[in-house]
Short mmCIF file of C-alpha atoms in Angstrom, two decimals:
data_model
loop_
_atom_site.label_atom_id
_atom_site.label_comp_id
_atom_site.label_asym_id
_atom_site.label_seq_id
_atom_site.Cartn_x
_atom_site.Cartn_y
_atom_site.Cartn_z
CA UNK A 7 0.07 0.07 -0.05
CA UNK A 8 2.70 2.14 0.94
CA UNK A 9 4.45 1.62 -2.47
CA UNK A 10 1.19 2.36 -4.07
CA UNK A 11 0.95 5.80 -2.37
CA UNK A 12 4.37 6.71 -3.39
CA UNK A 13 3.60 6.51 -7.02
CA UNK A 14 0.26 7.84 -6.78
CA UNK A 15 1.84 10.93 -5.14
CA UNK A 16 4.70 10.82 -7.76
CA UNK A 17 2.03 10.79 -10.56
CA UNK A 18 0.11 13.55 -9.18
CA UNK A 19 3.45 15.77 -8.83
CA UNK A 20 4.21 14.65 -12.51
CA UNK A 21 1.02 15.92 -13.73
CA UNK A 22 1.20 18.98 -11.58
CA UNK A 23 4.65 19.77 -12.97
CA UNK A 24 3.52 19.12 -16.47
CA UNK A 25 0.46 21.44 -16.19
CA UNK A 26 2.60 24.12 -14.42
CA UNK A 27 5.16 24.21 -17.36
CA UNK A 28 2.28 24.34 -19.76
CA UNK A 29 0.85 27.37 -17.91
CA UNK A 30 4.42 28.97 -17.83
CA UNK A 31 5.01 28.45 -21.58
CA UNK A 32 1.44 29.51 -22.27
CA UNK A 33 1.63 32.67 -20.24
CA UNK A 34 5.18 33.68 -19.89
CA UNK A 35 6.50 33.02 -23.43
CA UNK A 36 3.85 34.03 -25.54
CA UNK A 37 2.21 37.33 -26.62
CA UNK A 38 -0.23 37.36 -23.95
CA UNK A 39 2.50 37.41 -21.29
CA UNK A 40 2.27 39.64 -18.03
CA UNK A 41 5.17 41.73 -17.54
CA UNK A 42 6.58 41.16 -14.20
CA UNK A 43 8.63 44.21 -13.03
CA UNK A 44 11.07 44.40 -10.19
CA UNK A 45 12.12 47.57 -8.11
CA UNK A 46 11.39 50.12 -10.65
CA UNK A 47 9.89 53.44 -11.25
CA UNK A 48 7.91 54.34 -14.38
CA UNK A 49 8.56 57.39 -16.56
CA UNK A 50 6.53 58.62 -19.36
CA UNK A 51 7.80 59.55 -22.69
CA UNK A 52 5.90 60.68 -25.89
CA UNK A 53 7.20 59.51 -29.27
CA UNK A 54 6.11 60.87 -32.70
CA UNK A 55 7.14 57.59 -34.13
CA UNK A 56 8.04 54.30 -32.12
CA UNK A 57 9.24 52.59 -35.22
CA UNK A 58 9.66 48.70 -34.12
CA UNK A 59 9.97 49.21 -30.45
CA UNK A 60 8.41 46.31 -28.53
CA UNK A 61 7.39 46.17 -24.95
CA UNK A 62 10.11 44.64 -22.76
CA UNK A 63 12.83 46.58 -25.06
CA UNK A 64 15.75 47.71 -23.14
CA UNK A 65 16.14 51.29 -22.02
CA UNK A 66 19.85 52.15 -22.05
CA UNK A 67 21.78 55.19 -20.89
CA UNK A 68 25.14 55.48 -22.25
CA UNK A 69 24.75 52.04 -23.97
CA UNK A 70 24.15 50.12 -20.60
CA UNK A 71 20.61 48.77 -19.72
CA UNK A 72 18.96 50.58 -17.07
CA UNK A 73 15.46 49.31 -17.44
CA UNK A 74 12.74 48.39 -19.98
CA UNK A 75 9.72 49.43 -21.87
CA UNK A 76 6.78 48.82 -19.82
CA UNK A 77 4.08 49.61 -22.32
CA UNK A 78 3.44 51.32 -25.53
CA UNK A 79 0.02 52.85 -26.12
CA UNK A 80 -1.47 55.26 -28.61
CA UNK A 81 -3.72 57.79 -26.95
CA UNK A 82 -6.92 58.24 -28.97
CA UNK A 83 -6.94 61.71 -30.68
CA UNK A 84 -3.26 61.93 -30.35
CA UNK A 85 -0.72 61.34 -32.92
CA UNK A 86 2.10 60.43 -30.67
CA UNK A 87 2.97 56.97 -29.11
CA UNK A 88 2.72 57.19 -25.07
CA UNK A 89 5.67 54.82 -24.03
CA UNK A 90 6.06 53.90 -20.36
CA UNK A 91 9.61 53.32 -19.39
CA UNK A 92 10.38 51.00 -16.23
CA UNK A 93 13.67 52.33 -14.84
CA UNK A 94 15.67 50.48 -12.15
CA UNK A 95 15.30 52.33 -9.00
CA UNK A 96 19.20 52.29 -8.87
CA UNK A 97 19.45 54.79 -11.69
CA UNK A 98 17.14 57.67 -10.05
CA UNK A 99 19.54 60.53 -10.91
CA UNK A 100 18.39 61.24 -14.47
CA UNK A 101 18.00 64.88 -15.11
CA UNK A 102 14.53 65.88 -16.21
CA UNK A 103 15.58 67.44 -19.37
CA UNK A 104 17.31 64.31 -20.67
CA UNK A 105 16.58 63.23 -24.20
CA UNK A 106 14.83 59.97 -25.20
CA UNK A 107 15.70 58.28 -28.31
CA UNK A 108 14.83 55.21 -30.09
CA UNK A 109 17.88 53.64 -31.47
CA UNK A 110 18.28 50.85 -33.49
CA UNK A 111 20.94 48.12 -32.41
CA UNK A 112 23.00 47.81 -35.93
CA UNK A 113 21.22 47.96 -39.34
CA UNK A 114 18.74 45.23 -38.81
CA UNK A 115 19.10 44.74 -35.00
CA UNK A 116 16.24 45.62 -32.49
CA UNK A 117 15.10 49.10 -31.22
CA UNK A 118 15.60 50.21 -27.71
CA UNK A 119 15.32 53.46 -25.90
CA UNK A 120 18.45 55.40 -25.29
CA UNK A 121 18.51 58.25 -22.83
CA UNK A 122 21.09 61.01 -23.01
CA UNK A 123 21.28 62.84 -20.03
CA UNK A 124 20.39 66.75 -19.80
CA UNK A 125 21.78 69.32 -17.19
CA UNK A 126 18.83 70.30 -15.07
CA UNK A 127 19.36 69.89 -11.29
CA UNK A 128 15.75 68.35 -10.82
CA UNK A 129 15.78 64.64 -11.22
CA UNK A 130 13.02 62.40 -12.55
CA UNK A 131 10.80 60.51 -10.12
CA UNK A 132 8.25 57.93 -10.35
CA UNK A 133 5.55 58.97 -12.91
CA UNK A 134 7.46 61.74 -14.17
CA UNK A 135 7.78 62.81 -17.82
CA UNK A 136 10.85 62.87 -20.26
CA UNK A 137 9.56 65.92 -22.59
CA UNK A 138 12.47 65.76 -24.91
CA UNK A 139 12.22 62.93 -27.34
CA UNK A 140 13.62 61.88 -30.92
CA UNK A 141 11.57 59.20 -32.66
CA UNK A 142 12.73 56.09 -34.48
CA UNK A 143 14.50 56.78 -37.42
CA UNK A 144 13.02 54.95 -40.26
CA UNK A 145 15.63 53.28 -42.72
CA UNK A 146 14.14 55.02 -45.66
CA UNK A 147 14.52 58.58 -44.03
CA UNK A 148 18.22 57.62 -42.93
CA UNK A 149 19.08 56.57 -46.53
CA UNK A 150 17.29 59.52 -47.97
CA UNK A 151 19.49 61.75 -45.67
CA UNK A 152 22.68 59.98 -46.44
CA UNK A 153 22.13 60.01 -50.28
CA UNK A 154 19.73 62.79 -50.52
CA UNK A 155 17.31 60.57 -52.24
CA UNK A 156 14.45 61.42 -50.02
CA UNK A 157 14.66 65.06 -50.27
CA UNK A 158 12.68 66.23 -53.06
CA UNK A 159 12.86 69.76 -54.09
CA UNK A 160 10.34 71.83 -52.60
CA UNK A 161 9.01 73.23 -56.10
CA UNK A 162 7.90 76.49 -54.71
CA UNK A 163 8.46 78.25 -57.77
CA UNK A 164 6.89 75.65 -59.93
CA UNK A 165 8.67 73.55 -62.39
CA UNK A 166 9.72 73.12 -65.89
CA UNK A 167 10.10 69.94 -67.79
CA UNK A 168 12.99 68.61 -69.94
CA UNK A 169 13.03 65.26 -71.58
CA UNK A 170 16.01 62.95 -71.52
CA UNK A 171 16.34 59.58 -73.62
CA UNK A 172 18.03 56.58 -72.05
CA UNK A 173 18.92 53.51 -73.67
CA UNK A 174 17.97 51.73 -70.15
CA UNK A 175 16.54 53.41 -67.07
CA UNK A 176 16.89 50.34 -64.87
CA UNK A 177 14.44 50.80 -61.89
CA UNK A 178 14.04 54.33 -62.23
CA UNK A 179 10.41 55.45 -61.48
CA UNK A 180 8.24 58.61 -61.78
CA UNK A 181 8.83 60.45 -58.47
CA UNK A 182 12.40 59.64 -58.13
CA UNK A 183 14.56 62.46 -57.75
CA UNK A 184 16.57 64.43 -60.29
CA UNK A 185 19.78 65.76 -58.60
CA UNK A 186 22.66 68.22 -59.28
CA UNK A 187 25.71 68.13 -57.37
CA UNK A 188 23.91 65.71 -55.03
CA UNK A 189 21.23 68.11 -54.24
CA UNK A 190 17.51 67.37 -55.44
CA UNK A 191 16.47 69.94 -57.90
CA UNK A 192 13.32 68.31 -59.10
CA UNK A 193 11.78 65.03 -59.60
CA UNK A 194 11.05 62.66 -62.50
CA UNK A 195 7.56 63.31 -63.86
CA UNK A 196 7.28 60.22 -66.02
CA UNK A 197 9.05 57.32 -67.56
CA UNK A 198 7.87 56.16 -70.81
CA UNK A 199 9.06 53.91 -73.73
CA UNK A 200 9.29 55.26 -76.97
CA UNK A 201 7.49 53.10 -79.46
CA UNK A 202 9.63 54.13 -82.38
CA UNK A 203 12.87 54.73 -81.15
CA UNK A 204 12.65 51.85 -78.65
CA UNK A 205 14.30 53.54 -75.86
CA UNK A 206 13.16 55.30 -72.75
CA UNK A 207 11.74 58.81 -72.49
CA UNK A 208 12.07 60.26 -69.13
CA UNK A 209 10.46 63.55 -68.27
CA UNK A 210 12.27 65.55 -65.80
CA UNK A 211 10.44 68.31 -63.76
CA UNK A 212 13.27 70.61 -62.50
CA UNK A 213 12.31 73.45 -60.07
CA UNK A 214 12.33 76.69 -61.84
CA UNK A 215 14.90 78.39 -59.39
CA UNK A 216 17.48 76.07 -61.33
CA UNK A 217 17.18 77.57 -64.71
CA UNK A 218 20.84 78.23 -65.14
CA UNK A 219 21.62 74.74 -66.44
CA UNK A 220 23.54 74.45 -69.46
CA UNK A 221 21.70 72.89 -72.35
CA UNK A 222 24.75 70.57 -73.11
CA UNK A 223 24.25 68.92 -69.49
CA UNK A 224 24.45 65.40 -69.43
CA UNK A 225 21.88 63.33 -67.59
CA UNK A 226 22.70 59.92 -65.89
CA UNK A 227 20.77 57.27 -64.01
CA UNK A 228 22.51 56.71 -60.87
CA UNK A 229 21.82 54.38 -57.81
CA UNK A 230 22.13 55.67 -54.31
CA UNK A 231 24.85 53.32 -52.55
CA UNK A 232 24.70 49.86 -53.30
CA UNK A 233 21.04 48.87 -52.35
CA UNK A 234 19.67 52.65 -52.87
CA UNK A 235 16.96 53.86 -55.15
CA UNK A 236 17.70 55.07 -58.57
CA UNK A 237 17.72 58.88 -59.31
CA UNK A 238 18.65 61.01 -62.39
CA UNK A 239 21.78 63.03 -61.84
CA UNK A 240 22.47 66.21 -64.11
CA UNK A 241 26.05 66.68 -64.83
CA UNK A 242 26.27 70.55 -65.81
CA UNK A 243 27.96 71.07 -69.46
CA UNK A 244 29.78 74.29 -70.58
CA UNK A 245 27.47 75.69 -72.87
CA UNK A 246 26.33 79.39 -72.89
CA UNK A 247 22.57 78.66 -73.46
CA UNK A 248 20.50 77.36 -70.71
CA UNK A 249 17.94 74.63 -70.48
CA UNK A 250 14.26 75.72 -71.09
CA UNK A 251 10.95 74.16 -70.81
CA UNK A 252 10.39 71.48 -73.35
CA UNK A 253 14.03 70.95 -74.26
CA UNK A 254 15.77 67.73 -74.37
CA UNK A 255 18.93 66.51 -72.71
CA UNK A 256 21.10 64.92 -75.67
CA UNK A 257 23.83 63.46 -73.57
CA UNK A 258 22.62 60.65 -71.25
CA UNK A 259 24.12 57.64 -69.46
CA UNK A 260 21.80 54.99 -68.82
CA UNK A 261 21.51 53.12 -65.78
CA UNK A 262 24.10 50.83 -64.51
CA UNK A 263 23.49 47.23 -64.64
CA UNK A 264 24.95 45.23 -62.01
CA UNK A 265 26.09 42.73 -64.80
CA UNK A 266 27.37 45.30 -66.97
CA UNK A 267 29.69 46.82 -64.16
CA UNK A 268 30.89 43.35 -63.48
CA UNK A 269 31.69 42.43 -66.94
CA UNK A 270 33.74 45.73 -67.02
CA UNK A 271 35.78 44.85 -64.22
CA UNK A 272 36.55 41.47 -65.50
CA UNK A 273 37.51 42.62 -69.03
CA UNK A 274 39.79 45.35 -67.15
CA UNK A 275 37.99 48.70 -67.88
CA UNK A 276 37.15 48.23 -71.62
CA UNK A 277 33.66 49.00 -71.91
CA UNK A 278 31.93 45.85 -73.38
CA UNK A 279 29.21 47.64 -75.47
CA UNK A 280 29.12 51.05 -76.87
CA UNK A 281 25.53 52.53 -76.31
CA UNK A 282 24.16 55.37 -78.12
CA UNK A 283 23.94 58.47 -76.28
CA UNK A 284 26.47 57.47 -73.90
CA UNK A 285 28.55 60.25 -72.41
CA UNK A 286 32.21 60.04 -72.79
CA UNK A 287 32.85 59.66 -69.09
CA UNK A 288 30.49 56.69 -68.74
CA UNK A 289 33.05 54.04 -68.85
CA UNK A 290 34.43 55.48 -65.72
CA UNK A 291 32.19 53.34 -63.72
CA UNK A 292 32.89 55.29 -60.63
CA UNK A 293 29.26 55.34 -59.28
CA UNK B 3 -4.78 -10.68 -35.46
CA UNK B 4 -2.85 -13.25 -37.36
CA UNK B 5 -1.84 -10.84 -39.98
CA UNK B 6 1.62 -11.90 -39.90
CA UNK B 7 0.81 -15.25 -41.38
CA UNK B 8 -1.15 -13.98 -44.22
CA UNK B 9 1.81 -13.58 -46.53
CA UNK B 10 5.37 -13.16 -46.81
CA UNK B 11 5.18 -10.34 -48.95
CA UNK B 12 6.68 -7.14 -47.20
CA UNK B 13 3.83 -4.79 -48.66
CA UNK B 14 0.93 -7.17 -47.98
CA UNK B 15 2.25 -7.62 -44.30
CA UNK B 16 2.75 -4.23 -43.67
CA UNK B 17 -0.86 -3.40 -44.87
CA UNK B 18 -1.96 -6.30 -42.57
CA UNK B 19 -0.29 -4.87 -39.71
CA UNK B 20 -1.80 -1.51 -40.36
CA UNK B 21 -5.26 -3.01 -40.55
CA UNK B 22 -4.92 -5.04 -37.46
CA UNK B 23 -3.53 -2.07 -35.73
CA UNK B 24 -6.72 -0.13 -36.67
CA UNK B 25 -8.83 -2.87 -35.33
CA UNK B 26 -6.80 -3.14 -32.20
CA UNK B 27 -7.53 0.65 -31.69
CA UNK B 28 -11.03 0.12 -31.93
CA UNK B 29 -10.89 -2.53 -29.52
CA UNK B 30 -8.85 -0.60 -27.25
CA UNK B 31 -11.26 2.36 -27.37
CA UNK B 32 -14.03 0.10 -26.62
CA UNK B 33 -12.49 -0.99 -23.65
CA UNK B 34 -11.55 2.19 -22.28
CA UNK B 35 -14.74 2.93 -20.36
CA UNK B 36 -14.24 -0.61 -18.52
CA UNK B 37 -10.51 0.22 -17.79
CA UNK B 38 -11.47 3.34 -15.99
CA UNK B 39 -12.75 0.96 -13.14
CA UNK B 40 -9.09 0.21 -12.83
CA UNK B 41 -8.26 3.92 -12.84
CA UNK B 42 -5.36 3.22 -10.28
CA UNK B 43 -3.81 1.12 -12.97
CA UNK B 44 -3.83 3.94 -15.13
CA UNK B 45 -2.40 6.15 -12.63
CA UNK B 46 0.43 3.77 -12.21
CA UNK B 47 1.11 3.83 -15.87
CA UNK B 48 1.51 7.46 -15.87
CA UNK B 49 3.69 7.24 -13.27
CA UNK B 50 6.07 4.56 -15.12
CA UNK B 51 5.47 5.92 -18.59
CA UNK B 52 5.45 9.85 -17.69
CA UNK B 53 7.11 10.60 -14.34
CA UNK B 54 9.87 8.05 -14.95
CA UNK B 55 10.67 9.52 -18.25
CA UNK B 56 11.29 13.08 -16.89
CA UNK B 57 14.90 12.63 -16.35
CA UNK B 58 15.66 11.77 -19.96
CA UNK B 59 13.32 14.33 -21.18
CA UNK B 60 14.75 17.20 -19.13
CA UNK B 61 18.41 16.19 -19.94
CA UNK B 62 17.72 15.80 -23.71
CA UNK B 63 15.69 19.31 -23.72
CA UNK B 64 18.55 21.15 -21.83
CA UNK B 65 20.92 20.01 -24.20
CA UNK B 66 18.82 20.73 -27.16
CA UNK B 67 18.14 24.11 -25.92
CA UNK B 68 21.81 24.73 -25.36
CA UNK B 69 23.06 23.56 -28.91
CA UNK B 70 20.08 25.32 -30.66
CA UNK B 71 21.34 28.80 -28.93
CA UNK B 72 24.88 27.94 -29.58
CA UNK B 73 24.28 27.35 -33.38
CA UNK B 74 21.90 30.18 -33.94
CA UNK B 75 23.99 32.79 -32.09
CA UNK B 76 26.89 32.13 -34.44
CA UNK B 77 24.88 32.35 -37.62
CA UNK B 78 22.59 35.30 -36.35
CA UNK B 79 25.68 37.11 -35.48
CA UNK B 80 26.59 37.46 -39.14
CA UNK B 81 23.52 39.34 -39.59
CA UNK B 82 23.71 41.22 -36.20
CA UNK B 83 20.58 39.37 -35.39
CA UNK B 84 21.56 37.47 -32.18
CA UNK B 85 18.78 38.97 -30.38
CA UNK B 86 16.37 36.73 -32.25
CA UNK B 87 18.05 33.69 -30.77
CA UNK B 88 15.25 33.16 -28.18
CA UNK B 89 12.76 33.68 -30.69
CA UNK B 90 13.86 31.37 -33.20
CA UNK B 91 14.66 28.69 -30.30
CA UNK B 92 10.99 29.15 -29.03
CA UNK B 93 9.25 28.87 -32.60
CA UNK B 94 11.58 25.85 -33.66
CA UNK B 95 11.00 23.87 -30.38
CA UNK B 96 7.23 24.80 -29.99
CA UNK B 97 6.22 24.00 -33.50
CA UNK B 98 8.59 21.01 -34.26
CA UNK B 99 11.30 19.99 -32.24
CA UNK B 100 9.66 19.80 -28.71
CA UNK B 101 6.84 17.45 -29.85
CA UNK B 102 8.72 15.49 -32.00
CA UNK B 103 11.78 15.04 -29.98
CA UNK B 104 9.62 14.23 -26.76
CA UNK B 105 7.83 11.44 -29.00
CA UNK B 106 10.96 10.05 -30.28
CA UNK B 107 12.39 9.77 -26.79
CA UNK B 108 9.17 8.74 -25.65
CA UNK B 109 9.03 5.77 -28.00
CA UNK B 110 12.28 4.88 -26.90
CA UNK B 111 12.06 5.14 -23.41
CA UNK B 112 8.28 4.35 -22.75
CA UNK B 113 7.13 2.69 -25.71
CA UNK B 114 9.59 -0.12 -25.65
CA UNK B 115 9.14 -1.08 -22.14
CA UNK B 116 5.15 -1.13 -22.70
CA UNK B 117 5.94 -3.63 -25.82
CA UNK B 118 8.36 -5.75 -23.80
CA UNK B 119 6.06 -5.97 -20.74
CA UNK B 120 2.80 -7.02 -22.57
CA UNK B 121 5.08 -8.93 -25.08
CA UNK B 122 6.35 -10.94 -21.92
CA UNK B 123 2.81 -11.37 -20.56
CA UNK B 124 1.77 -12.70 -23.74
CA UNK B 125 4.93 -15.10 -23.83
CA UNK B 126 4.40 -16.26 -20.35
CA UNK B 127 0.75 -16.83 -20.99
CA UNK B 128 -0.40 -14.22 -18.52
CA UNK B 129 -2.72 -12.92 -20.90
CA UNK B 130 -4.36 -16.00 -21.50
CA UNK B 131 -4.65 -16.66 -17.80
CA UNK B 132 -6.40 -13.45 -17.43
CA UNK B 133 -8.79 -14.52 -20.03
CA UNK B 134 -9.56 -17.56 -18.16
CA UNK B 135 -10.19 -15.58 -14.88
CA UNK B 136 -12.86 -13.70 -16.97
CA UNK B 137 -10.36 -10.51 -16.89
CA UNK B 138 -10.46 -8.48 -20.01
CA UNK B 139 -6.74 -8.19 -20.81
CA UNK B 140 -7.36 -5.39 -23.06
CA UNK B 141 -9.27 -3.25 -20.32
CA UNK B 142 -6.87 -4.40 -17.73
CA UNK B 143 -3.26 -4.32 -19.39
CA UNK B 144 -3.67 -2.44 -22.66
CA UNK B 145 -6.07 0.39 -22.15
CA UNK B 146 -4.39 1.70 -19.02
CA UNK B 147 -1.10 1.94 -20.85
CA UNK B 148 -2.60 3.77 -23.72
CA UNK B 149 -4.28 6.08 -21.65
CA UNK B 150 -1.17 6.55 -19.60
CA UNK B 151 0.70 7.40 -22.61
CA UNK B 152 -2.08 9.72 -23.93
CA UNK B 153 -1.97 11.58 -20.81
CA UNK B 154 1.75 11.45 -20.10
CA UNK B 155 3.04 12.75 -23.62
CA UNK B 156 1.57 16.18 -23.67
CA UNK B 157 2.97 16.72 -20.31
CA UNK B 158 6.22 15.46 -20.98
CA UNK B 159 6.38 17.75 -24.28
CA UNK B 160 5.63 20.59 -22.22
CA UNK B 161 8.39 19.93 -19.60
CA UNK B 162 10.74 19.32 -22.68
CA UNK B 163 10.02 22.93 -24.19
CA UNK B 164 10.62 24.56 -20.87
CA UNK B 165 13.76 22.85 -20.45
CA UNK B 166 14.64 23.94 -23.96
CA UNK B 167 14.00 27.31 -23.09
CA UNK B 168 16.19 27.14 -19.85
CA UNK B 169 19.02 25.57 -21.99
CA UNK B 170 18.85 28.40 -24.66
CA UNK B 171 18.63 30.93 -22.06
CA UNK B 172 21.93 29.40 -20.10
CA UNK B 173 23.90 29.46 -23.35
CA UNK B 174 22.54 32.57 -24.90
CA UNK B 175 22.03 34.93 -22.13
CA UNK B 176 24.38 33.61 -19.39
CA UNK B 177 27.27 32.52 -21.88
CA UNK B 178 27.03 34.47 -24.98
CA UNK B 179 25.75 37.86 -23.51
CA UNK B 180 22.31 38.17 -25.41
CA UNK B 181 20.18 40.96 -23.65
CA UNK B 182 17.82 39.08 -21.05
CA UNK B 183 14.86 41.46 -22.06
CA UNK B 184 15.49 41.43 -25.56
CA UNK B 185 15.91 37.56 -25.37
CA UNK B 186 12.45 37.11 -23.70
CA UNK B 187 10.67 40.07 -25.54
CA UNK B 188 11.38 38.72 -29.00
CA UNK B 189 10.14 35.25 -28.20
CA UNK B 190 6.98 36.70 -26.35
CA UNK B 191 6.43 38.79 -29.47
CA UNK B 192 6.83 36.04 -31.65
CA UNK B 193 5.20 33.17 -30.08
CA UNK B 194 1.38 32.93 -30.39
CA UNK B 195 -0.53 31.06 -27.77
CA UNK B 196 -3.09 29.17 -30.38
CA UNK B 197 -0.59 28.27 -33.36
CA UNK B 198 2.43 27.73 -31.30
CA UNK B 199 1.38 26.25 -27.95
CA UNK B 200 -2.04 24.87 -28.50
CA UNK B 201 -1.47 23.65 -32.25
CA UNK B 202 2.16 23.08 -31.74
CA UNK B 203 2.91 21.67 -28.54
CA UNK B 204 -0.33 20.40 -27.34
CA UNK B 205 -2.25 18.93 -30.42
CA UNK B 206 0.96 17.52 -31.81
CA UNK B 207 2.11 15.63 -28.66
CA UNK B 208 -1.54 14.40 -28.00
CA UNK B 209 -1.31 12.65 -31.76
CA UNK B 210 2.05 11.32 -30.95
CA UNK B 211 1.25 10.18 -27.67
CA UNK B 212 -1.67 8.21 -28.93
CA UNK B 213 0.19 6.96 -31.84
CA UNK B 214 3.40 5.79 -30.03
CA UNK B 215 1.07 4.13 -27.07
CA UNK B 216 -0.99 2.54 -29.68
CA UNK B 217 2.01 1.00 -31.48
CA UNK B 218 3.74 0.07 -28.33
CA UNK B 219 0.66 -1.82 -26.95
CA UNK B 220 -0.27 -3.24 -30.04
CA UNK B 221 3.05 -4.49 -31.07
CA UNK B 222 3.34 -6.07 -27.38
CA UNK B 223 -0.16 -7.71 -27.64
CA UNK B 224 0.38 -9.29 -31.02
CA UNK B 225 3.80 -10.35 -30.48
CA UNK B 226 4.91 -14.09 -31.14
CA UNK B 227 5.20 -15.74 -27.81
CA UNK B 228 8.89 -16.35 -27.84
CA UNK B 229 11.92 -14.60 -26.50
CA UNK B 230 12.90 -13.55 -30.32
CA UNK B 231 9.30 -12.47 -30.98
CA UNK B 232 9.36 -9.93 -27.89
CA UNK B 233 12.87 -8.59 -29.14
CA UNK B 234 11.40 -8.30 -32.62
CA UNK B 235 8.21 -6.36 -31.56
CA UNK B 236 10.29 -4.27 -29.32
CA UNK B 237 12.60 -3.20 -32.24
CA UNK B 238 9.46 -2.69 -34.32
CA UNK B 239 7.96 -0.43 -31.85
CA UNK B 240 10.97 1.96 -32.22
CA UNK B 241 11.01 1.63 -35.97
CA UNK B 242 7.18 2.20 -36.73
CA UNK B 243 6.94 4.79 -34.05
CA UNK B 244 9.66 6.80 -35.49
CA UNK B 245 8.49 6.76 -38.92
CA UNK B 246 4.84 7.33 -37.96
CA UNK B 247 5.96 10.29 -35.81
CA UNK B 248 7.98 11.97 -38.45
CA UNK B 249 5.36 11.30 -41.07
CA UNK B 250 2.38 12.25 -38.96
CA UNK B 251 4.36 15.59 -38.04
CA UNK B 252 4.43 16.62 -41.82
CA UNK B 253 0.85 16.05 -42.13
CA UNK B 254 -0.17 17.72 -38.82
CA UNK B 255 2.00 20.81 -39.51
CA UNK B 256 0.37 20.93 -43.03
CA UNK B 257 -3.18 20.78 -41.35
CA UNK B 258 -2.39 22.86 -38.17
CA UNK B 259 -0.27 25.64 -39.47
#
């Protein structure tokens, strides 16, 4: 009988253990998990954009973890996310005018909240608020800032249109920026195939501010960086006459195809094919 | 239930086995209500099949979690995505590795002992003796073991998954230095209760538990009453269970995911 008792108790323990682990897996490791917090105090922060920030993401000061994100909410009627940070009580000397920023660890990493200290005498207390915030940087915006691709010209003074013919526009699409010296001066209005000449006709809408562009300037389809989007670059020529509305850019350089580039590398710089309308410096391949 | 004598042809023999097994399942299910009168016997089987398998399940789970975290960390560090280690471990274990590995271990640890035990009962005419005494051996011997496996398997799978997380946490967070909060937050954000825990762990392990227990009981019950026959039946329990687990896993994944 005693042996029977022992296995009955053991079986009961086993079943309880099994259900306990099931409860643990179901509640603590899934999306409905409750957030258990230790000895922390809560700080409210408002972000214009939280990006991919998740609950329980780390909060860091000088790159060292001091707490975690407690909750992310969107108050109805507001266009900013309410983020509650649970910060360890040990780190209670955070100035009130500190700046909370959403950073990304690495290019593809996770996002976290970084706090940069201000200079105020008053320290953050429980329920306090960090007024100064910087939202999550969207990758597109960052790339845009790097390569200027996102910053289309403001077009305040209206635009004038210029046509350019390319034998290959690559992935260029309407709305892509037109840049001169790396600065956006307009945008691509349309990309169409010419049914007769069998090439691509790109209409460029250039800001009227920039009306001093020589009419022998060259247009090229470039790519911003290795993985960036494509844009049209204007390389100014030396002609005394300026581009007017409806003009056509004669000198063009088509989009580089990766295959062409590799081919050029492999055959030691000699251009594999001469495309009509290719500008003289096309084979430099430095883009 | 003399399908083995039907033919020497492998295909026909296998088909006959599957048919016998299906019929045996019906007999077994019919005997379940009667076997509940011997509920104590079922509890004893849960103890032998489940609780005594805990050690192997937990040790294996721990090491599976550790090696998963180690492997994933090095691959994910190429992309700077080591924070996803916990998430990938949890998804892989909940959806596939947990139920499948538990079932394979379960077949090796508990399935074989069921087959050998019932097989020896058959070989030593204990089953025949029970019938003589008007005790239904299916209700008294086979069904409790089947039910025990059915109950124990999901619980074992849960324990396996939990120890896997523990192992991956040990290696990932304590050793390799992944952030603890990110480890859990990524996992929590990725794992869903219904698709991963219920469909993954519970349903799969329940089906695997039923299949492994059925095969084990059936092989033991229909073994030729010789020592060679028992040995052969034990081997076949492991082989047939493994094949059934992996094949069913594919089918279940296709249906449940």
